[in-house]
mmCIF file of C-alpha atoms and ligand atoms in Angstrom:
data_model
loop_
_atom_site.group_PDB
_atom_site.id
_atom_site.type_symbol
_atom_site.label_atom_id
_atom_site.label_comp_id
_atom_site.label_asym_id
_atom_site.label_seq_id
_atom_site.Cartn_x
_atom_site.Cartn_y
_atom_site.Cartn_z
ATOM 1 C CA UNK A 1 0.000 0.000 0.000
ATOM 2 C CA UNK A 2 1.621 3.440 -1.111
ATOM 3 C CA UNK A 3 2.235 6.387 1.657
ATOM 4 C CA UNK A 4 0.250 9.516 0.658
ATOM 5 C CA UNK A 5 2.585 11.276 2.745
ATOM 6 C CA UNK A 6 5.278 10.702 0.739
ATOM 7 C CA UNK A 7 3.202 10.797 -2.445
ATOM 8 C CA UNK A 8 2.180 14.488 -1.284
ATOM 9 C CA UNK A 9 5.877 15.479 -1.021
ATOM 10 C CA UNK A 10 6.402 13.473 -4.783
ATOM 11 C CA UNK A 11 9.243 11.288 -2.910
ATOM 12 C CA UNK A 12 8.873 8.041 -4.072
ATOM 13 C CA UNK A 13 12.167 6.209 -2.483
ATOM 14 C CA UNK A 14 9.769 4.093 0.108
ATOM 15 C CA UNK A 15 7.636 2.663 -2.714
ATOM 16 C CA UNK A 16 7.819 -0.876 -3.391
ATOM 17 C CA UNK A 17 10.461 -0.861 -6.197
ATOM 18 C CA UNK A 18 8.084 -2.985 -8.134
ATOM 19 C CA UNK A 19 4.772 -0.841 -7.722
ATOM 20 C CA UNK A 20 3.246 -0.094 -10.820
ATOM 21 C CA UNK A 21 -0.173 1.367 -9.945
ATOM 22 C CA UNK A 22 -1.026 2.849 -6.404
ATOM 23 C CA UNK A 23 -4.465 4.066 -4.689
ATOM 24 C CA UNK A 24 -4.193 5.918 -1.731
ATOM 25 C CA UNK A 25 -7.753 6.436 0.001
ATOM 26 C CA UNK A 26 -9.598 7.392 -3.512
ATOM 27 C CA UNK A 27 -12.734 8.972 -3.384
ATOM 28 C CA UNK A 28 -14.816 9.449 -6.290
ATOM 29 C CA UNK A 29 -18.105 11.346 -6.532
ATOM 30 C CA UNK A 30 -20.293 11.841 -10.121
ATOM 31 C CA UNK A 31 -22.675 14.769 -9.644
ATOM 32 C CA UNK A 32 -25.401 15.439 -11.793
ATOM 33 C CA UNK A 33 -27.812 18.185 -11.259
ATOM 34 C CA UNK A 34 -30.285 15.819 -9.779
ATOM 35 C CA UNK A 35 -27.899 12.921 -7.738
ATOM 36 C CA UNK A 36 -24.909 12.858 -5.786
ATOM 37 C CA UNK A 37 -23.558 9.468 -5.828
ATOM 38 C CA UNK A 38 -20.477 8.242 -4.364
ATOM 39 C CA UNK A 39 -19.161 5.358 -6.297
ATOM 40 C CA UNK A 40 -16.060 4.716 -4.900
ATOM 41 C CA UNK A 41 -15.269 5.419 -0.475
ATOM 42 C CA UNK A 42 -11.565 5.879 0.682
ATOM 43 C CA UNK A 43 -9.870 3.231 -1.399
ATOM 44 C CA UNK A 44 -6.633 1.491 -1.417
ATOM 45 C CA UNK A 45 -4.851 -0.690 -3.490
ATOM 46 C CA UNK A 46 -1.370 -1.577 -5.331
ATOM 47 C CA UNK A 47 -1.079 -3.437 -8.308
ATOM 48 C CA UNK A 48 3.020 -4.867 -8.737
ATOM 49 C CA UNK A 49 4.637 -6.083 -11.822
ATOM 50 C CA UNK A 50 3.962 -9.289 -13.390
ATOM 51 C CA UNK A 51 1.069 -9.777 -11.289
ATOM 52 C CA UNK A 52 -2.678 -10.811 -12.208
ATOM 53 C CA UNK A 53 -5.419 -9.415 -9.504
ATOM 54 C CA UNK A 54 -9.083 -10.300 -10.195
ATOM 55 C CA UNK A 55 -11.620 -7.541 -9.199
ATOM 56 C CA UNK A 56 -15.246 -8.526 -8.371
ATOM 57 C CA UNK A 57 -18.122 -7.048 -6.167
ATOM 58 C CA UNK A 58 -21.963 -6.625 -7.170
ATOM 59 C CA UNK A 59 -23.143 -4.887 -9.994
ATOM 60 C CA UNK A 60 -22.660 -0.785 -8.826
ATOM 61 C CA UNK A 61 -20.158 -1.557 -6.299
ATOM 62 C CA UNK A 62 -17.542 0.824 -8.218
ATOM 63 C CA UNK A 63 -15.383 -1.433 -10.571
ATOM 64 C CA UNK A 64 -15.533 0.196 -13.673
ATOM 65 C CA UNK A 65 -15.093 3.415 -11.934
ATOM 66 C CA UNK A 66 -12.193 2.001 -9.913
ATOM 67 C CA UNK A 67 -10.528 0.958 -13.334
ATOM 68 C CA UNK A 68 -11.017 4.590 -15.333
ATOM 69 C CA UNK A 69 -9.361 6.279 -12.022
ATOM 70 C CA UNK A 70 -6.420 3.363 -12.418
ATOM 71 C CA UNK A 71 -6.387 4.173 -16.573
ATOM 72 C CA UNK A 72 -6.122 8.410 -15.596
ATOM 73 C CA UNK A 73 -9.045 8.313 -17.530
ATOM 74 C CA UNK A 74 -11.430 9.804 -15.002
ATOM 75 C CA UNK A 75 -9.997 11.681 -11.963
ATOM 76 C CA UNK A 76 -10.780 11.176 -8.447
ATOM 77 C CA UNK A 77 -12.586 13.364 -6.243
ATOM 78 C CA UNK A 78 -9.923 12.938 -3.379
ATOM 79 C CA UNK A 79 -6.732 10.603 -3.207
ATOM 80 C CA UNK A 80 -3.826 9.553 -4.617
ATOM 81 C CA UNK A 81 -2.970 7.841 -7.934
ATOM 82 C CA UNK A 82 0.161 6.988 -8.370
ATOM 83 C CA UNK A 83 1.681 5.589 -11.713
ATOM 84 C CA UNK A 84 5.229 4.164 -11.706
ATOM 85 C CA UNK A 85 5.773 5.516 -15.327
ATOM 86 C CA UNK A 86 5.615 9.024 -13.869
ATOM 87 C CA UNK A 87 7.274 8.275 -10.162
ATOM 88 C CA UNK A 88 4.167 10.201 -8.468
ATOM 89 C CA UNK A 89 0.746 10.897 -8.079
ATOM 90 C CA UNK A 90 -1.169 11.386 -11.783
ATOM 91 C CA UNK A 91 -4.229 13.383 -10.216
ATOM 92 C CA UNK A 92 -2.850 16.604 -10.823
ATOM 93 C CA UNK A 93 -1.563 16.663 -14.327
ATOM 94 C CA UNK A 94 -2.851 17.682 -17.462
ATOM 95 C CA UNK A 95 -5.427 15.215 -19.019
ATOM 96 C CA UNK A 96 -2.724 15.922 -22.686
ATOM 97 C CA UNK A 97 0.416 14.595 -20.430
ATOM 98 C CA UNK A 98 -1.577 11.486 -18.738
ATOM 99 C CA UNK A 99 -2.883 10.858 -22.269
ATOM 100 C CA UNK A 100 0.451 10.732 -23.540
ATOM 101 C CA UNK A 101 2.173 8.350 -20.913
ATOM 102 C CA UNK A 102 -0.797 6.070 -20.709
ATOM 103 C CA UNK A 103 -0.461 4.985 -24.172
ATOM 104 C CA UNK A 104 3.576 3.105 -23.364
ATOM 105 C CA UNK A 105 2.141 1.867 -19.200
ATOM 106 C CA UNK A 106 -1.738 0.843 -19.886
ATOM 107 C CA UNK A 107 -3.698 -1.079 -21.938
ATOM 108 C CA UNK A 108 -7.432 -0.808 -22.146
ATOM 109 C CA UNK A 109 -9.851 -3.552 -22.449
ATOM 110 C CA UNK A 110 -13.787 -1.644 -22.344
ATOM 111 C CA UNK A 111 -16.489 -3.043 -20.146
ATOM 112 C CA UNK A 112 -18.459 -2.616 -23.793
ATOM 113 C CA UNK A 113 -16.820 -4.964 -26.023
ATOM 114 C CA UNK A 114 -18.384 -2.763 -28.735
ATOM 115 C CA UNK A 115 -16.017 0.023 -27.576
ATOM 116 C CA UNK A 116 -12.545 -2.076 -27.955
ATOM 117 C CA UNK A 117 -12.901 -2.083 -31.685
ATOM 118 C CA UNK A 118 -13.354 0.665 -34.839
ATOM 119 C CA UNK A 119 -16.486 -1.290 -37.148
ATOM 120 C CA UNK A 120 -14.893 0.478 -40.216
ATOM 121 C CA UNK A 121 -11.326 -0.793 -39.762
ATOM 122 C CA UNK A 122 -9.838 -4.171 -40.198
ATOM 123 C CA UNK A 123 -8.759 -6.227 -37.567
ATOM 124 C CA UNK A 124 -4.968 -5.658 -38.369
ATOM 125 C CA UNK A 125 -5.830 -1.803 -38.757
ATOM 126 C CA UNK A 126 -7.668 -2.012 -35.204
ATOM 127 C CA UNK A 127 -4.714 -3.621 -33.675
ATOM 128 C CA UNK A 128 -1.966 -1.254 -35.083
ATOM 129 C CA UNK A 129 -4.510 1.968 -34.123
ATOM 130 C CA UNK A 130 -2.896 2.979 -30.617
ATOM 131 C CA UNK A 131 0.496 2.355 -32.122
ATOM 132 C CA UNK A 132 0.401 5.239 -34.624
ATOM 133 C CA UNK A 133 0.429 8.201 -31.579
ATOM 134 C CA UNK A 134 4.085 6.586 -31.351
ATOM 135 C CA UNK A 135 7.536 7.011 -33.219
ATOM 136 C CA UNK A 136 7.475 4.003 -35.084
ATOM 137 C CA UNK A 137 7.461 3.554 -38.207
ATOM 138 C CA UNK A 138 4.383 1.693 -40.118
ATOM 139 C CA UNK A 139 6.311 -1.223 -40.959
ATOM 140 C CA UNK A 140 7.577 -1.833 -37.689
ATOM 141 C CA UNK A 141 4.306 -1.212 -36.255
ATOM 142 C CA UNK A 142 2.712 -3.904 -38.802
ATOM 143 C CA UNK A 143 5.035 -6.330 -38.229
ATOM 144 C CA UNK A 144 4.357 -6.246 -34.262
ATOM 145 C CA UNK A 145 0.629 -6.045 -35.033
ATOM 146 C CA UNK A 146 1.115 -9.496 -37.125
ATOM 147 C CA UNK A 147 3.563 -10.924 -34.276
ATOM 148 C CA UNK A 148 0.279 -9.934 -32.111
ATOM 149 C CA UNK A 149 -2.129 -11.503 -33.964
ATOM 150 C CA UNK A 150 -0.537 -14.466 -34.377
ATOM 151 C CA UNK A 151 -0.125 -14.590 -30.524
ATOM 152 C CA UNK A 152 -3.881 -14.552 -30.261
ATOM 153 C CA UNK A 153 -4.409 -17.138 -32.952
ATOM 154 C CA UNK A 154 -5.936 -15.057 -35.046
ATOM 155 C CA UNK A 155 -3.466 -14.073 -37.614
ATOM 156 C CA UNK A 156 -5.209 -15.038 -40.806
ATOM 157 C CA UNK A 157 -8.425 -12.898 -40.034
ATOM 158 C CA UNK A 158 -5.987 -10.145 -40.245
ATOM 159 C CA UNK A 159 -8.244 -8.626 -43.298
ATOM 160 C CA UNK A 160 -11.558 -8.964 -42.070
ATOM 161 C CA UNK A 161 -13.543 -6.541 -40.618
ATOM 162 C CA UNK A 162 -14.730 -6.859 -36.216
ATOM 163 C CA UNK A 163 -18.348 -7.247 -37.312
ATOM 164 C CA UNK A 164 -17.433 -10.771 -39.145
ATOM 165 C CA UNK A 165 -15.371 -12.208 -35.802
ATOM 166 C CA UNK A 166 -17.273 -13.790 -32.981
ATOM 167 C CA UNK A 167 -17.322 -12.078 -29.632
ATOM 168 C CA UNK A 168 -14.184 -14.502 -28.547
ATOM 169 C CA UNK A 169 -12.256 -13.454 -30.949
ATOM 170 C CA UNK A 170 -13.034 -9.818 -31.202
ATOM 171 C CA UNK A 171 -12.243 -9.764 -27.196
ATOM 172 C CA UNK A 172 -8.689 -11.648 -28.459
ATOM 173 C CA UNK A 173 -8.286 -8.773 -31.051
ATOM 174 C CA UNK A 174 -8.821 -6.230 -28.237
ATOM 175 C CA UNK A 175 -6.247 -7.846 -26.094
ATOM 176 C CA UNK A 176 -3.700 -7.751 -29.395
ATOM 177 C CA UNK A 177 -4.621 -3.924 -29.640
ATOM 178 C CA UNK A 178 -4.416 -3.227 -25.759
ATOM 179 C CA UNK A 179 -0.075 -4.810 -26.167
ATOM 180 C CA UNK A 180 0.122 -3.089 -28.933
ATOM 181 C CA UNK A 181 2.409 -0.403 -27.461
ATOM 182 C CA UNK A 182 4.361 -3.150 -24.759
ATOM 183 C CA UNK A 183 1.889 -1.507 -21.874
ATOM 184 C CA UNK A 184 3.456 -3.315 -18.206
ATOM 185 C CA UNK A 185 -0.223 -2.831 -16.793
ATOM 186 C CA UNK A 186 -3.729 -3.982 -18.458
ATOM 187 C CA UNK A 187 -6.615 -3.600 -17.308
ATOM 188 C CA UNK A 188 -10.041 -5.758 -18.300
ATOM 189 C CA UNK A 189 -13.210 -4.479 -17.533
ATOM 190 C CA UNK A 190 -15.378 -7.697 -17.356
ATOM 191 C CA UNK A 191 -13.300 -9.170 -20.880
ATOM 192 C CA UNK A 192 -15.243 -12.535 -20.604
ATOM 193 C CA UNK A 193 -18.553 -10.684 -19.743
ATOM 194 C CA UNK A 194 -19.763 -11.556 -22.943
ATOM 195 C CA UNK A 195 -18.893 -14.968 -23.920
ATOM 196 C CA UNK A 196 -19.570 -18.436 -22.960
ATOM 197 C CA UNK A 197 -17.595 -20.485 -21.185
ATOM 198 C CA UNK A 198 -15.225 -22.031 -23.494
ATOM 199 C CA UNK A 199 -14.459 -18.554 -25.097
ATOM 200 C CA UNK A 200 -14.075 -16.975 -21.943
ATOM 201 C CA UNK A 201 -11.543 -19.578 -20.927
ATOM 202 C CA UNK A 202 -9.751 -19.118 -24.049
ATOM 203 C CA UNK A 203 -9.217 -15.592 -23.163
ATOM 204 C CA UNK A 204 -8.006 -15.947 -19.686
ATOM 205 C CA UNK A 205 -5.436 -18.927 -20.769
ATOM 206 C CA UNK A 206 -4.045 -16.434 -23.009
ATOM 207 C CA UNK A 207 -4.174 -13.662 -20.549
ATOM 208 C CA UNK A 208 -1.953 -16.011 -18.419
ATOM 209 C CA UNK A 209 0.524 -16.947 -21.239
ATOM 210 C CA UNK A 210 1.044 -13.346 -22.067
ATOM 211 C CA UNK A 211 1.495 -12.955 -18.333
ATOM 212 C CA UNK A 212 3.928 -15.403 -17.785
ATOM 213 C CA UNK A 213 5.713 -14.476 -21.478
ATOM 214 C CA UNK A 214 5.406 -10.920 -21.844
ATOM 215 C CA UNK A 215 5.344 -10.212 -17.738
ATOM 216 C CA UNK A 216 2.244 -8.072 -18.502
ATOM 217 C CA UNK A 217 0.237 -7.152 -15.189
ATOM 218 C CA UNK A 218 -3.517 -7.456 -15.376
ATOM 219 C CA UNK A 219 -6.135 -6.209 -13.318
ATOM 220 C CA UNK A 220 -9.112 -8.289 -14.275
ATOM 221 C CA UNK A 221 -13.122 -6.903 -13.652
ATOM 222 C CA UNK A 222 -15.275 -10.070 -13.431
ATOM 223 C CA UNK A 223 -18.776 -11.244 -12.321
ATOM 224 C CA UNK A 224 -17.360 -14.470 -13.091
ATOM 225 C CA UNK A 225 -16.311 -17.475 -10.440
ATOM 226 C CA UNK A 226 -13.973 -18.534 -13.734
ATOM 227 C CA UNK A 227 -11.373 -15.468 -13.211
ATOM 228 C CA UNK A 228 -10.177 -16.962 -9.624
ATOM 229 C CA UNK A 229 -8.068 -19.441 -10.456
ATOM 230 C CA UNK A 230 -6.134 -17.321 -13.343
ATOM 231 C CA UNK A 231 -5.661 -14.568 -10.767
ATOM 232 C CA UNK A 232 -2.788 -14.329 -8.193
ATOM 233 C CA UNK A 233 -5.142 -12.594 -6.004
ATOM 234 C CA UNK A 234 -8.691 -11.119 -5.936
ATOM 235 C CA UNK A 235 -10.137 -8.591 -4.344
ATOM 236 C CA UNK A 236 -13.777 -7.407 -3.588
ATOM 237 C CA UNK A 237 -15.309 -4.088 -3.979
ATOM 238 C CA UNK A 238 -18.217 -3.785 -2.148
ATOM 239 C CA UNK A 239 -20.303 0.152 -2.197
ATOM 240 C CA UNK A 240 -17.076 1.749 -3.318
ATOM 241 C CA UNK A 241 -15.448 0.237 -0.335
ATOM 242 C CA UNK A 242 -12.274 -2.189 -0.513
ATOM 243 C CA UNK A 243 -14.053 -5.010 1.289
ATOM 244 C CA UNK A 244 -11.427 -7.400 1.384
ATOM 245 C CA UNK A 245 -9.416 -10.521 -0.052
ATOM 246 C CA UNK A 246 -10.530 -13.724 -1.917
ATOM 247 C CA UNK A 247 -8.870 -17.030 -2.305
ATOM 248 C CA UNK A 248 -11.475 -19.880 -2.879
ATOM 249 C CA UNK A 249 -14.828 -17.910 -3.678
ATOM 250 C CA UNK A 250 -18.485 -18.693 -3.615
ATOM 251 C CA UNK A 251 -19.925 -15.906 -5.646
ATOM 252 C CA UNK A 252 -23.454 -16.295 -4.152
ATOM 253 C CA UNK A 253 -22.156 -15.943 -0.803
ATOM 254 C CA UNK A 254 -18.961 -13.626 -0.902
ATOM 255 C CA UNK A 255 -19.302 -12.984 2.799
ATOM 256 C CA UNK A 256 -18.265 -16.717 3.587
ATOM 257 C CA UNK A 257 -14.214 -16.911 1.930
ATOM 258 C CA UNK A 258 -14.102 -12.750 2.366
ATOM 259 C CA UNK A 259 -10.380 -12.269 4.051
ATOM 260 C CA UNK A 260 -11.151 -9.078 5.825
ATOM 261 C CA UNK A 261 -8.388 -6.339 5.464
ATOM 262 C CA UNK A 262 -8.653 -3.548 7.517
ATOM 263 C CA UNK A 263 -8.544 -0.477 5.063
ATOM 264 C CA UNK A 264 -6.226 2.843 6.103
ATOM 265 C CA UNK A 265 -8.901 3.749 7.950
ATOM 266 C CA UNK A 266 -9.784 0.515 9.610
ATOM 267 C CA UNK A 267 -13.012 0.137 8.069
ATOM 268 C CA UNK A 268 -14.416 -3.871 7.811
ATOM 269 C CA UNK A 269 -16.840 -5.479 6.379
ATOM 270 C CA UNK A 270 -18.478 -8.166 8.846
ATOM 271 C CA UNK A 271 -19.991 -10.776 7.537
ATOM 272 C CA UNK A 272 -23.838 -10.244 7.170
ATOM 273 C CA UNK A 273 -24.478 -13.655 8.584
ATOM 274 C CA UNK A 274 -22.748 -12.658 11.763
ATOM 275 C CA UNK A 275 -24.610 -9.815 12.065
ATOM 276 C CA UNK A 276 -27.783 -11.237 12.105
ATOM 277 C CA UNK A 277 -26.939 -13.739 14.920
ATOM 278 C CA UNK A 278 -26.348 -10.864 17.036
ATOM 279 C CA UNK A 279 -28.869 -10.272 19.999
ATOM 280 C CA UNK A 280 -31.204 -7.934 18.844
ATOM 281 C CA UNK A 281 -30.207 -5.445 21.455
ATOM 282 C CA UNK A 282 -26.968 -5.886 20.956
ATOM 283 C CA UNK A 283 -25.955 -3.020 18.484
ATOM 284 C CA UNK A 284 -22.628 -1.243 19.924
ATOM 285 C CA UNK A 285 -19.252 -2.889 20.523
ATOM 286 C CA UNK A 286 -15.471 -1.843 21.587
ATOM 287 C CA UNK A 287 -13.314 -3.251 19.762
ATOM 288 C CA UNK A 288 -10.362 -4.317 22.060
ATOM 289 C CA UNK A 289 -7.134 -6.450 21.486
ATOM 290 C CA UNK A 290 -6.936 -9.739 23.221
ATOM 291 C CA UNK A 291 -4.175 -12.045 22.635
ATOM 292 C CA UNK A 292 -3.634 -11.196 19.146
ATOM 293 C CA UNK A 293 -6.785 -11.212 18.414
ATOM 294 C CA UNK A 294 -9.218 -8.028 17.731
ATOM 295 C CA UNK A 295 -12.430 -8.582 19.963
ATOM 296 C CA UNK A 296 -15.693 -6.734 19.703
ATOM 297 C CA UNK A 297 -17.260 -6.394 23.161
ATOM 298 C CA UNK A 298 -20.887 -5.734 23.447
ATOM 299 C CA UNK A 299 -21.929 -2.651 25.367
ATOM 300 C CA UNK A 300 -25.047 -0.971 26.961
ATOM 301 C CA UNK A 301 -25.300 1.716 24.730
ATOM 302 C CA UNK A 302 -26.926 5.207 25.557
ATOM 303 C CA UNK A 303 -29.187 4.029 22.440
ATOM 304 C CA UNK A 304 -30.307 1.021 24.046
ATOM 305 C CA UNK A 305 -30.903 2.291 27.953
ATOM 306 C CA UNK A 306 -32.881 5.196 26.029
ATOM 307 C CA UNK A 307 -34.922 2.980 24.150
ATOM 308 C CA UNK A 308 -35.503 0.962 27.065
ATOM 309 C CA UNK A 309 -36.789 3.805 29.113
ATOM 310 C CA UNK A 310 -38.823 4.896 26.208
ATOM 311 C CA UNK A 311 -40.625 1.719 26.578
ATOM 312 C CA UNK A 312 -41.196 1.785 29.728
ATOM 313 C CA UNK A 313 -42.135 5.633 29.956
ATOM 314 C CA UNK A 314 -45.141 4.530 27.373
ATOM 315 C CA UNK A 315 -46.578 2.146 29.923
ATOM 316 C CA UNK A 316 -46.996 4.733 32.639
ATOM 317 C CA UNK A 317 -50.179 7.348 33.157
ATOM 318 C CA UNK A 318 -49.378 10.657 31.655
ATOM 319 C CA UNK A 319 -51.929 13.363 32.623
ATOM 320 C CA UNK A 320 -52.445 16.051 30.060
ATOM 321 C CA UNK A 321 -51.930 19.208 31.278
ATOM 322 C CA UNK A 322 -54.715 20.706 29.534
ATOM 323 C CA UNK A 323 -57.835 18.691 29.866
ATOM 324 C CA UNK A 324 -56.485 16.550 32.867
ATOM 325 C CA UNK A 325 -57.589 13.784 30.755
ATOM 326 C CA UNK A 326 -54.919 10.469 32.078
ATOM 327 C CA UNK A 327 -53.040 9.228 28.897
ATOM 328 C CA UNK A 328 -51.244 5.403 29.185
ATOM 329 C CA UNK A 329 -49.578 3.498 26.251
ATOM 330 C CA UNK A 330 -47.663 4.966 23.464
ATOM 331 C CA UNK A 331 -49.527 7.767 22.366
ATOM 332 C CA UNK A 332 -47.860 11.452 22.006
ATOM 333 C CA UNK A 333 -50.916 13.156 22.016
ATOM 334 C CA UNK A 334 -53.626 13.138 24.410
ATOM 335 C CA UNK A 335 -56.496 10.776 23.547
ATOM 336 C CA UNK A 336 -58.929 12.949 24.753
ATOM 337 C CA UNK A 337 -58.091 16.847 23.578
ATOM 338 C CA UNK A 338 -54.898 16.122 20.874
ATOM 339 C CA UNK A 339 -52.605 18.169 23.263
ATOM 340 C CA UNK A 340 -48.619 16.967 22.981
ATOM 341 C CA UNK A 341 -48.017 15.006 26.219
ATOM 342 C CA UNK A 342 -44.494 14.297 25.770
ATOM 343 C CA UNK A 343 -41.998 16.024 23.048
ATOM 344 C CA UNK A 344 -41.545 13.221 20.551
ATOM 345 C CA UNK A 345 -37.384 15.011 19.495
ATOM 346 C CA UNK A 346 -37.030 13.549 23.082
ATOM 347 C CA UNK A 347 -36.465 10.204 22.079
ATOM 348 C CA UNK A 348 -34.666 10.557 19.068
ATOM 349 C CA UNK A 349 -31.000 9.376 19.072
HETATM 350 N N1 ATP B 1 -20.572 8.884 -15.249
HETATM 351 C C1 ATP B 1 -21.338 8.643 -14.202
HETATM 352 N N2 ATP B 1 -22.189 9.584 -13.744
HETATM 353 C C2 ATP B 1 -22.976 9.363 -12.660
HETATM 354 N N3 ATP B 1 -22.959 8.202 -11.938
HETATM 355 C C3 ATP B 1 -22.131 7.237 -12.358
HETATM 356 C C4 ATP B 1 -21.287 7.388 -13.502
HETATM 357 N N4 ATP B 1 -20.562 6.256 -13.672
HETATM 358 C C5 ATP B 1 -20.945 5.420 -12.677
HETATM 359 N N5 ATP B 1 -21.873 6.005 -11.894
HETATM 360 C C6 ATP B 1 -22.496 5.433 -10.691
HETATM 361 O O1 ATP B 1 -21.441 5.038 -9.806
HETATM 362 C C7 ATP B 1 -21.713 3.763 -9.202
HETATM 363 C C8 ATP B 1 -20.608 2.777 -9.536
HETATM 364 O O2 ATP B 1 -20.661 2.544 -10.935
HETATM 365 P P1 ATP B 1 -19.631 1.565 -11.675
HETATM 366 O O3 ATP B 1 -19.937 1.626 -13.121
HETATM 367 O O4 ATP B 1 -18.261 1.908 -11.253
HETATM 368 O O5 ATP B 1 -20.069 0.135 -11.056
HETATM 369 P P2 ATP B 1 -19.641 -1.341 -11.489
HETATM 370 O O6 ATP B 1 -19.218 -2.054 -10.248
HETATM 371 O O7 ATP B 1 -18.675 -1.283 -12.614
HETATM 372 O O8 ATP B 1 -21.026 -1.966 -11.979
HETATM 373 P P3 ATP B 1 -21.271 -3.122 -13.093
HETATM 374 O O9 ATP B 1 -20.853 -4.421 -12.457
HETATM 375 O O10 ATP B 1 -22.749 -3.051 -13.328
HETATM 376 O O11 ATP B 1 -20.480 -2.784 -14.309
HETATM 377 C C9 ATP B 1 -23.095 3.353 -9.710
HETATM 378 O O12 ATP B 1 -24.045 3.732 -8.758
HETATM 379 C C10 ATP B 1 -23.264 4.156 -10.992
HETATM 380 O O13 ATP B 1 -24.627 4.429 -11.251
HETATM 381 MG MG1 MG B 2 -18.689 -1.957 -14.576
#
């Protein structure tokens, strides 16, 4: 995890030497004139070198948003984003310079599969198309786009155009045209969201050849159980929040292989099952240290003595000070003339 102290002062020597892409407590907010919404809370990750990390959390948890703030395609509200290319925080610079350096660090694969490739160019064209903001020459840039292509097994539909290819392969073209320029990072929004099975396998076995071959990080988006065992780790984003760490993982229940990780500001994520075995009027805790291990202690909460009194204050005879009618139960008002017996702010927590 990367110091945003040290980020702030753009001193970099404490960094993990192979830290490619930091977060430091990232907030992001999208306003619109008629919603505020908070997509991503305060968080924190690192993505190193050769590495594969599988993202997943529930549809709206912040994913997408999390990977366009990692890309320096969207900028965050508050926090740090730190790109090894550039040796400090990206936030702050021009969207022309992070433009510019993005092309050589990141590849892009698009959450719409539509968006990964031009309709009116040919596969080979589609491929070479983030190559041409660069110095080389068009020959040189063919010849790696072929290289590419055969890579991807897909070298002979180098002529045809996307809207011939099936969705595996156009995802295999998009993952040609995101190495186009030798990124170290890319990042997959949801790349097998659209195929079956077989084809999404197909995708992640090559994912994990380039990996292994090329030493290309990935930061993979999924819905899908089949990303875990390609990944080296996986993480779960949960409303914008880093909820924690997955090895095994049983997608219907994430709350049962969740490894908690307290985030830099020592939020977790309990599991909702625990929750709900609490006692009901058992709602407030300390959490203390007890041989190693962190311990939530129940306490008698001002919330729960008040609510207690509240009950029992509705069982007694209130006399309305008005028509000296006697009120008992729950009422506010007096049965008999609708005067306020009791100010109802007074129970409010
Ligand atoms: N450009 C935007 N303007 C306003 N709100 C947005 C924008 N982009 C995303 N959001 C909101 O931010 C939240 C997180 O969205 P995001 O797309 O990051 O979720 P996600 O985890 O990728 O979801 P999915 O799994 O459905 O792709 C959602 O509530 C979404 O409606
Ligand atoms: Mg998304």
């Amino acid at each position: 995890m990367i110091n945003s102290q040290n980020m702030d002062n753009s001193d970099d020597s404490d960094l993990p030497e192979d830290l490619l892409v930091g977060l430091a407590n990232v907030y992001k907010i999208y306003r619109t004139s008629e919603i505020e919404t908070v997509a991503l809370r305060g968080v924190s990750l690192s993505l190193f070198e050769g590495e594969i990390m599988g993202v997943i959390g529930p549809s709206g948890s912040g994913k997408t948003t999390l990977v366009n703030i990692m890309a320096g395609l969207i900028k965050p509200t508050a926090g740090i984003v730190y790109w090894s290319a550039v040796g400090a925080d990206i936030s702050r610079l021009s969207d022309n310079l992070i433009t510019q350096i993005r092309n050589q660090f990141v590849g892009i694969i698009c959450q719409i599969s539509e968006s990964n490739l031009l309709p009116q160019l040919s596969v080979i064209e589609n491929v070479m198309l983030q190559g041409r903001i660069g110095s080389r020459s068009s020959s040189e840039l063919k010849k790696k786009a072929l290289e590419l292509l055969e890579r991807v097994g897909l070298k002979s539909r180098r002529n045809s155009r996307p809207m011939v290819l099936s969705m595996g392969e156009k995802q295999r073209v998009a993952l040609a045209a995101a190495l186009i320029n030798d990124p170290k990072i890319i990042l997959a929004d949801e790349p097998t969201g659209s195929l079956d099975y077989k084809n999404g396998e197909e995708l992640l076995e090559l994912i994990h050849e380039i990996n292994e071959n090329l030493g290309t990080a990935f930061l993979i988006v999924t819905h899908s159980q089949q990303v875990v065992p390609h990944a080296h780790r996986v993480i779960e984003i949960r409303d914008g929040i880093k909820a924690g760490q997955h090895e095994e993982i049983e997608l219907d229940n994430l709350d049962s292989s969740r490894i908690i990780i307290p985030d830099d500001q020592g939020r977790i994520l309990l599991p909702r099952e625990l929750v709900k075995g609490l006692d009901a009027n058992t709602s407030q805790f300390k959490a203390i240290l007890k041989e190693g291990k962190i311990v939530l202690e129940p306490i008698v909460t001002s919330l729960s003595r008040k609510s207690i009194i509240f009950q029992r204050n509705h069982q007694e005879e209130v006399v309305c000070t008005i028509c000296k009618t006697v009120n008992i139960g729950k009422s506010i008002l007096c049965s008999n003339c609708g005067s306020l017996l009791r100010k109802a702010g007074r129970w409010s927590t």
